[in-house]
mmCIF file of C-alpha atoms in Angstrom:
data_model
loop_
_atom_site.group_PDB
_atom_site.id
_atom_site.type_symbol
_atom_site.label_atom_id
_atom_site.label_comp_id
_atom_site.label_asym_id
_atom_site.label_seq_id
_atom_site.Cartn_x
_atom_site.Cartn_y
_atom_site.Cartn_z
ATOM 1 C CA UNK A 236 -153.880 -16.656 143.117
ATOM 2 C CA UNK A 237 -155.916 -13.677 144.157
ATOM 3 C CA UNK A 238 -154.171 -10.614 145.617
ATOM 4 C CA UNK A 239 -153.886 -9.881 149.364
ATOM 5 C CA UNK A 240 -154.159 -6.653 151.340
ATOM 6 C CA UNK A 241 -152.924 -6.545 154.866
ATOM 7 C CA UNK A 242 -154.746 -3.859 156.875
ATOM 8 C CA UNK A 243 -152.525 -2.921 159.819
ATOM 9 C CA UNK A 244 -154.680 -1.132 162.472
ATOM 10 C CA UNK A 245 -157.885 -2.574 161.346
ATOM 11 C CA UNK A 246 -160.912 -1.066 163.132
ATOM 12 C CA UNK A 247 -164.526 -0.065 162.679
ATOM 13 C CA UNK A 248 -163.595 3.053 160.752
ATOM 14 C CA UNK A 249 -161.130 3.351 157.823
ATOM 15 C CA UNK A 250 -159.767 -0.208 158.339
ATOM 16 C CA UNK A 251 -162.928 -2.152 157.559
ATOM 17 C CA UNK A 252 -163.806 0.335 154.787
ATOM 18 C CA UNK A 253 -160.540 -0.377 153.096
ATOM 19 C CA UNK A 254 -160.970 -4.094 153.519
ATOM 20 C CA UNK A 255 -164.384 -3.877 152.081
ATOM 21 C CA UNK A 256 -163.272 -1.682 149.075
ATOM 22 C CA UNK A 257 -160.353 -3.954 148.098
ATOM 23 C CA UNK A 258 -162.370 -7.029 148.908
ATOM 24 C CA UNK A 259 -164.917 -5.980 146.297
ATOM 25 C CA UNK A 260 -162.091 -6.101 143.731
ATOM 26 C CA UNK A 261 -161.312 -9.726 144.671
ATOM 27 C CA UNK A 262 -158.610 -9.030 147.223
ATOM 28 C CA UNK A 263 -158.262 -11.398 150.220
ATOM 29 C CA UNK A 264 -157.757 -9.552 153.456
ATOM 30 C CA UNK A 265 -155.566 -9.860 156.541
ATOM 31 C CA UNK A 266 -156.810 -7.823 159.430
ATOM 32 C CA UNK A 267 -154.220 -6.825 162.000
ATOM 33 C CA UNK A 268 -154.882 -5.251 165.434
ATOM 34 C CA UNK A 269 -154.542 -5.899 169.088
ATOM 35 C CA UNK A 270 -158.007 -6.973 170.013
ATOM 36 C CA UNK A 271 -158.880 -10.348 168.664
ATOM 37 C CA UNK A 272 -162.522 -10.155 169.657
ATOM 38 C CA UNK A 273 -163.009 -7.044 167.588
ATOM 39 C CA UNK A 274 -161.072 -8.598 164.668
ATOM 40 C CA UNK A 275 -163.160 -11.608 164.749
ATOM 41 C CA UNK A 276 -166.269 -9.488 164.563
ATOM 42 C CA UNK A 277 -164.846 -7.664 161.374
ATOM 43 C CA UNK A 278 -163.929 -11.073 159.841
ATOM 44 C CA UNK A 279 -167.546 -12.235 160.359
ATOM 45 C CA UNK A 280 -168.916 -8.995 158.924
ATOM 46 C CA UNK A 281 -166.760 -9.249 155.789
ATOM 47 C CA UNK A 282 -167.614 -12.864 155.316
ATOM 48 C CA UNK A 283 -171.297 -11.999 155.190
ATOM 49 C CA UNK A 284 -170.297 -9.779 152.213
ATOM 50 C CA UNK A 285 -168.366 -12.518 150.461
ATOM 51 C CA UNK A 286 -164.981 -11.329 151.351
ATOM 52 C CA UNK A 287 -162.344 -13.699 152.609
ATOM 53 C CA UNK A 288 -160.710 -12.153 155.708
ATOM 54 C CA UNK A 289 -158.518 -13.565 158.405
ATOM 55 C CA UNK A 290 -157.610 -11.933 161.779
ATOM 56 C CA UNK A 291 -154.053 -11.605 163.108
ATOM 57 C CA UNK A 292 -153.767 -10.304 166.613
ATOM 58 C CA UNK A 293 -150.604 -8.298 167.217
ATOM 59 C CA UNK A 294 -149.233 -5.307 169.194
ATOM 60 C CA UNK A 295 -148.051 -2.901 166.471
ATOM 61 C CA UNK A 296 -146.099 -0.854 169.086
ATOM 62 C CA UNK A 297 -143.611 -3.784 169.073
ATOM 63 C CA UNK A 298 -141.645 -3.345 165.806
ATOM 64 C CA UNK A 299 -139.345 -6.412 166.622
ATOM 65 C CA UNK A 300 -142.478 -8.692 166.063
ATOM 66 C CA UNK A 301 -143.140 -7.441 162.500
ATOM 67 C CA UNK A 302 -141.061 -10.022 160.651
ATOM 68 C CA UNK A 303 -142.851 -12.975 162.412
ATOM 69 C CA UNK A 304 -146.276 -11.262 161.792
ATOM 70 C CA UNK A 305 -145.612 -10.690 158.157
ATOM 71 C CA UNK A 306 -144.414 -14.185 157.720
ATOM 72 C CA UNK A 307 -147.599 -15.484 159.347
ATOM 73 C CA UNK A 308 -149.668 -13.500 156.971
ATOM 74 C CA UNK A 309 -147.647 -14.845 154.010
ATOM 75 C CA UNK A 310 -147.977 -18.441 155.306
ATOM 76 C CA UNK A 311 -151.720 -18.061 155.461
ATOM 77 C CA UNK A 312 -152.355 -16.326 152.155
ATOM 78 C CA UNK A 313 -149.257 -17.176 150.183
ATOM 79 C CA UNK A 314 -148.459 -13.503 149.282
ATOM 80 C CA UNK A 315 -148.932 -9.872 150.338
ATOM 81 C CA UNK A 316 -149.649 -7.371 147.528
ATOM 82 C CA UNK A 317 -150.762 -4.185 149.488
ATOM 83 C CA UNK A 318 -150.142 -2.951 152.950
ATOM 84 C CA UNK A 319 -152.541 -0.410 154.362
ATOM 85 C CA UNK A 320 -150.904 0.978 157.647
ATOM 86 C CA UNK A 321 -153.042 3.311 159.833
ATOM 87 C CA UNK A 322 -153.213 2.278 163.493
ATOM 88 C CA UNK A 323 -154.329 4.849 166.023
ATOM 89 C CA UNK A 324 -156.066 4.508 169.377
ATOM 90 C CA UNK A 325 -157.556 6.766 171.981
ATOM 91 C CA UNK A 326 -154.623 6.646 174.243
ATOM 92 C CA UNK A 327 -152.515 8.433 171.730
ATOM 93 C CA UNK A 328 -153.609 11.940 172.408
ATOM 94 C CA UNK A 329 -152.158 15.338 171.498
ATOM 95 C CA UNK A 330 -149.725 17.302 173.632
ATOM 96 C CA UNK A 331 -148.944 20.951 173.470
ATOM 97 C CA UNK A 332 -145.489 21.567 171.995
ATOM 98 C CA UNK A 333 -144.488 23.629 175.090
ATOM 99 C CA UNK A 334 -145.387 20.573 177.248
ATOM 100 C CA UNK A 335 -143.816 17.868 175.076
ATOM 101 C CA UNK A 336 -141.029 15.706 176.449
ATOM 102 C CA UNK A 337 -138.868 12.907 175.226
ATOM 103 C CA UNK A 338 -140.867 10.200 177.111
ATOM 104 C CA UNK A 339 -144.057 11.187 175.153
ATOM 105 C CA UNK A 340 -142.205 10.921 171.830
ATOM 106 C CA UNK A 341 -140.625 7.653 172.795
ATOM 107 C CA UNK A 342 -144.076 6.238 173.640
ATOM 108 C CA UNK A 343 -145.441 7.309 170.225
ATOM 109 C CA UNK A 344 -142.543 6.545 167.942
ATOM 110 C CA UNK A 345 -142.628 2.679 167.799
ATOM 111 C CA UNK A 346 -146.192 2.514 166.423
ATOM 112 C CA UNK A 347 -146.035 5.557 164.118
ATOM 113 C CA UNK A 348 -142.506 5.390 162.850
ATOM 114 C CA UNK A 349 -140.520 2.227 163.695
ATOM 115 C CA UNK A 350 -143.226 -0.379 162.957
ATOM 116 C CA UNK A 351 -144.156 0.974 159.441
ATOM 117 C CA UNK A 352 -140.433 1.073 158.553
ATOM 118 C CA UNK A 353 -140.071 -2.589 159.519
ATOM 119 C CA UNK A 354 -143.238 -3.553 157.779
ATOM 120 C CA UNK A 355 -141.808 -2.073 154.563
ATOM 121 C CA UNK A 356 -138.443 -3.946 155.172
ATOM 122 C CA UNK A 357 -140.380 -7.212 155.643
ATOM 123 C CA UNK A 358 -142.446 -7.013 152.536
ATOM 124 C CA UNK A 359 -139.960 -5.258 150.143
ATOM 125 C CA UNK A 360 -138.058 -8.451 149.168
ATOM 126 C CA UNK A 361 -141.174 -10.102 147.897
ATOM 127 C CA UNK A 362 -142.344 -6.994 146.084
ATOM 128 C CA UNK A 363 -138.907 -6.464 144.546
ATOM 129 C CA UNK A 364 -138.860 -10.050 143.252
ATOM 130 C CA UNK A 365 -142.371 -9.638 141.800
ATOM 131 C CA UNK A 366 -141.922 -6.168 140.543
ATOM 132 C CA UNK A 367 -145.147 -4.948 142.137
ATOM 133 C CA UNK A 368 -146.536 -3.924 145.506
ATOM 134 C CA UNK A 369 -148.020 -1.002 147.349
ATOM 135 C CA UNK A 370 -147.626 0.613 150.840
ATOM 136 C CA UNK A 371 -150.431 2.950 151.702
ATOM 137 C CA UNK A 372 -150.024 4.984 154.849
ATOM 138 C CA UNK A 373 -152.872 6.910 156.733
ATOM 139 C CA UNK A 374 -151.794 9.868 158.726
ATOM 140 C CA UNK A 375 -153.390 12.822 160.540
ATOM 141 C CA UNK A 376 -153.193 16.340 159.220
ATOM 142 C CA UNK A 377 -150.563 17.443 161.806
ATOM 143 C CA UNK A 378 -147.986 15.258 159.962
ATOM 144 C CA UNK A 379 -147.948 17.952 157.169
ATOM 145 C CA UNK A 380 -149.317 21.044 158.956
ATOM 146 C CA UNK A 381 -148.209 21.795 162.584
ATOM 147 C CA UNK A 382 -151.073 22.939 164.852
ATOM 148 C CA UNK A 383 -150.460 24.816 168.066
ATOM 149 C CA UNK A 384 -151.445 23.007 171.246
ATOM 150 C CA UNK A 385 -151.901 19.710 169.181
ATOM 151 C CA UNK A 386 -148.328 18.447 169.008
ATOM 152 C CA UNK A 387 -146.927 15.082 169.950
ATOM 153 C CA UNK A 388 -148.397 12.998 167.248
ATOM 154 C CA UNK A 389 -147.420 15.481 164.451
ATOM 155 C CA UNK A 390 -143.557 15.355 164.974
ATOM 156 C CA UNK A 391 -143.477 11.656 164.818
ATOM 157 C CA UNK A 392 -145.902 11.345 161.907
ATOM 158 C CA UNK A 393 -143.877 14.100 160.020
ATOM 159 C CA UNK A 394 -140.856 11.914 160.447
ATOM 160 C CA UNK A 395 -142.704 8.982 158.847
ATOM 161 C CA UNK A 396 -144.149 11.290 156.157
ATOM 162 C CA UNK A 397 -140.461 12.276 155.341
ATOM 163 C CA UNK A 398 -139.432 8.578 155.089
ATOM 164 C CA UNK A 399 -142.403 7.724 152.822
ATOM 165 C CA UNK A 400 -141.535 10.586 150.393
ATOM 166 C CA UNK A 401 -137.997 9.272 150.101
ATOM 167 C CA UNK A 402 -139.417 5.766 149.773
ATOM 168 C CA UNK A 403 -141.819 6.661 147.043
ATOM 169 C CA UNK A 404 -138.947 8.347 144.963
ATOM 170 C CA UNK A 405 -136.608 5.495 145.335
ATOM 171 C CA UNK A 406 -139.148 2.948 144.256
ATOM 172 C CA UNK A 407 -140.778 4.960 141.432
ATOM 173 C CA UNK A 408 -139.308 2.909 138.636
ATOM 174 C CA UNK A 409 -139.677 -0.545 140.205
ATOM 175 C CA UNK A 410 -143.383 -1.172 140.063
ATOM 176 C CA UNK A 411 -143.575 -0.664 143.746
ATOM 177 C CA UNK A 412 -145.798 2.290 145.042
ATOM 178 C CA UNK A 413 -145.659 4.070 148.321
ATOM 179 C CA UNK A 414 -148.280 6.775 149.158
ATOM 180 C CA UNK A 415 -149.796 8.662 152.015
ATOM 181 C CA UNK A 416 -153.384 9.547 152.704
ATOM 182 C CA UNK A 417 -153.358 12.663 154.912
ATOM 183 C CA UNK A 418 -156.621 13.086 156.753
ATOM 184 C CA UNK A 419 -157.873 16.486 157.837
ATOM 185 C CA UNK A 420 -161.106 15.137 159.220
ATOM 186 C CA UNK A 421 -162.637 12.957 161.806
ATOM 187 C CA UNK A 422 -163.569 9.547 160.612
ATOM 188 C CA UNK A 423 -167.080 8.441 161.099
ATOM 189 C CA UNK A 424 -167.679 5.113 162.830
ATOM 190 C CA UNK A 425 -164.103 5.358 164.150
ATOM 191 C CA UNK A 426 -163.524 4.330 167.738
ATOM 192 C CA UNK A 427 -161.373 7.440 168.411
ATOM 193 C CA UNK A 428 -163.386 10.058 166.639
ATOM 194 C CA UNK A 429 -164.922 11.382 169.746
ATOM 195 C CA UNK A 430 -161.691 11.585 171.634
ATOM 196 C CA UNK A 431 -160.082 13.548 168.805
ATOM 197 C CA UNK A 432 -163.012 15.987 168.602
ATOM 198 C CA UNK A 433 -162.669 16.647 172.339
ATOM 199 C CA UNK A 434 -158.946 17.387 171.955
ATOM 200 C CA UNK A 435 -159.529 19.842 169.166
ATOM 201 C CA UNK A 436 -162.260 21.616 171.167
ATOM 202 C CA UNK A 437 -160.336 21.819 174.350
ATOM 203 C CA UNK A 438 -157.269 23.247 172.434
ATOM 204 C CA UNK A 439 -159.501 25.649 170.472
ATOM 205 C CA UNK A 440 -158.121 23.799 167.492
ATOM 206 C CA UNK A 441 -159.413 23.470 163.919
ATOM 207 C CA UNK A 442 -163.144 22.281 163.434
ATOM 208 C CA UNK A 443 -162.524 19.361 161.142
ATOM 209 C CA UNK A 444 -165.397 17.875 159.189
ATOM 210 C CA UNK A 445 -166.469 14.270 159.560
ATOM 211 C CA UNK A 446 -165.429 11.969 156.646
ATOM 212 C CA UNK A 447 -167.186 8.805 155.682
ATOM 213 C CA UNK A 448 -164.476 6.088 155.843
ATOM 214 C CA UNK A 449 -165.903 4.624 152.611
ATOM 215 C CA UNK A 450 -164.866 7.870 150.872
ATOM 216 C CA UNK A 451 -161.305 7.580 152.397
ATOM 217 C CA UNK A 452 -161.118 3.937 151.223
ATOM 218 C CA UNK A 453 -162.037 5.168 147.638
ATOM 219 C CA UNK A 454 -158.980 7.471 147.852
ATOM 220 C CA UNK A 455 -156.803 4.470 148.773
ATOM 221 C CA UNK A 456 -158.191 2.493 145.828
ATOM 222 C CA UNK A 457 -157.491 5.390 143.357
ATOM 223 C CA UNK A 458 -154.003 5.933 144.861
ATOM 224 C CA UNK A 459 -153.220 2.253 144.339
ATOM 225 C CA UNK A 460 -154.587 1.956 140.788
ATOM 226 C CA UNK A 461 -153.361 5.447 139.500
ATOM 227 C CA UNK A 462 -150.001 5.795 141.400
ATOM 228 C CA UNK A 463 -149.903 9.414 140.213
ATOM 229 C CA UNK A 464 -149.135 11.085 143.485
ATOM 230 C CA UNK A 465 -147.091 10.553 146.634
ATOM 231 C CA UNK A 466 -149.748 12.241 148.959
ATOM 232 C CA UNK A 467 -153.500 12.604 148.940
ATOM 233 C CA UNK A 468 -155.220 15.118 151.271
ATOM 234 C CA UNK A 469 -158.769 14.799 152.472
ATOM 235 C CA UNK A 470 -160.462 17.075 152.012
ATOM 236 C CA UNK A 471 -158.440 18.281 149.068
ATOM 237 C CA UNK A 472 -159.119 21.902 150.254
ATOM 238 C CA UNK A 473 -156.926 21.224 153.232
ATOM 239 C CA UNK A 474 -153.796 20.561 151.002
ATOM 240 C CA UNK A 475 -151.238 23.061 152.512
ATOM 241 C CA UNK A 476 -150.805 25.006 149.252
ATOM 242 C CA UNK A 477 -154.543 25.191 148.854
ATOM 243 C CA UNK A 478 -155.243 26.098 152.518
ATOM 244 C CA UNK A 479 -152.503 28.822 152.551
#
């Protein structure tokens, strides 16, 4: 039975590129996002490239729905081997730290922290039994490097990054891999790239380059196959030690 990757937060940028990269290696693909019409278009696109993909419409800001969602994917494909988690949307903007409040953090936390934790809980028994699996997390640069006037997302993503580092260490000898792709760039063809660029400019923030999502998907594939690092930065020059 061929392997399965579940792409949580599948869109026209990184999501479809990850699906395409793993699909070329024989993976079947579960695409998860809110809008079924967009998912169906991606399924059709991938089918034209000979990649089997199925759409699963779900609101990933509802962590309580994760067990049923994962079970639906498993029922359809028989297994889940890799999870790529990286949902983001234009309504999740930055907030200056001086203006941040609890309500903003509460709104961001389910999607960016609670749901990925629940996804891992849902797939871990299967992976533990099989002795193999991989959880790949995409996150923004502010998870690792705080940026003035561009807070909100960063504090929540940094909590998820903390969790992932611990998870990676705990699972190191089990055959299960957990790794983070930390992206210090805008993503071409992404639906939210323009909104992010506007936020950076209005905050006089960093001028990030634009990354080809196919290059980011290649990072994911290398992380999955090599399993030699807990975190990959793109561009590598933006690794905090290198950027210091």
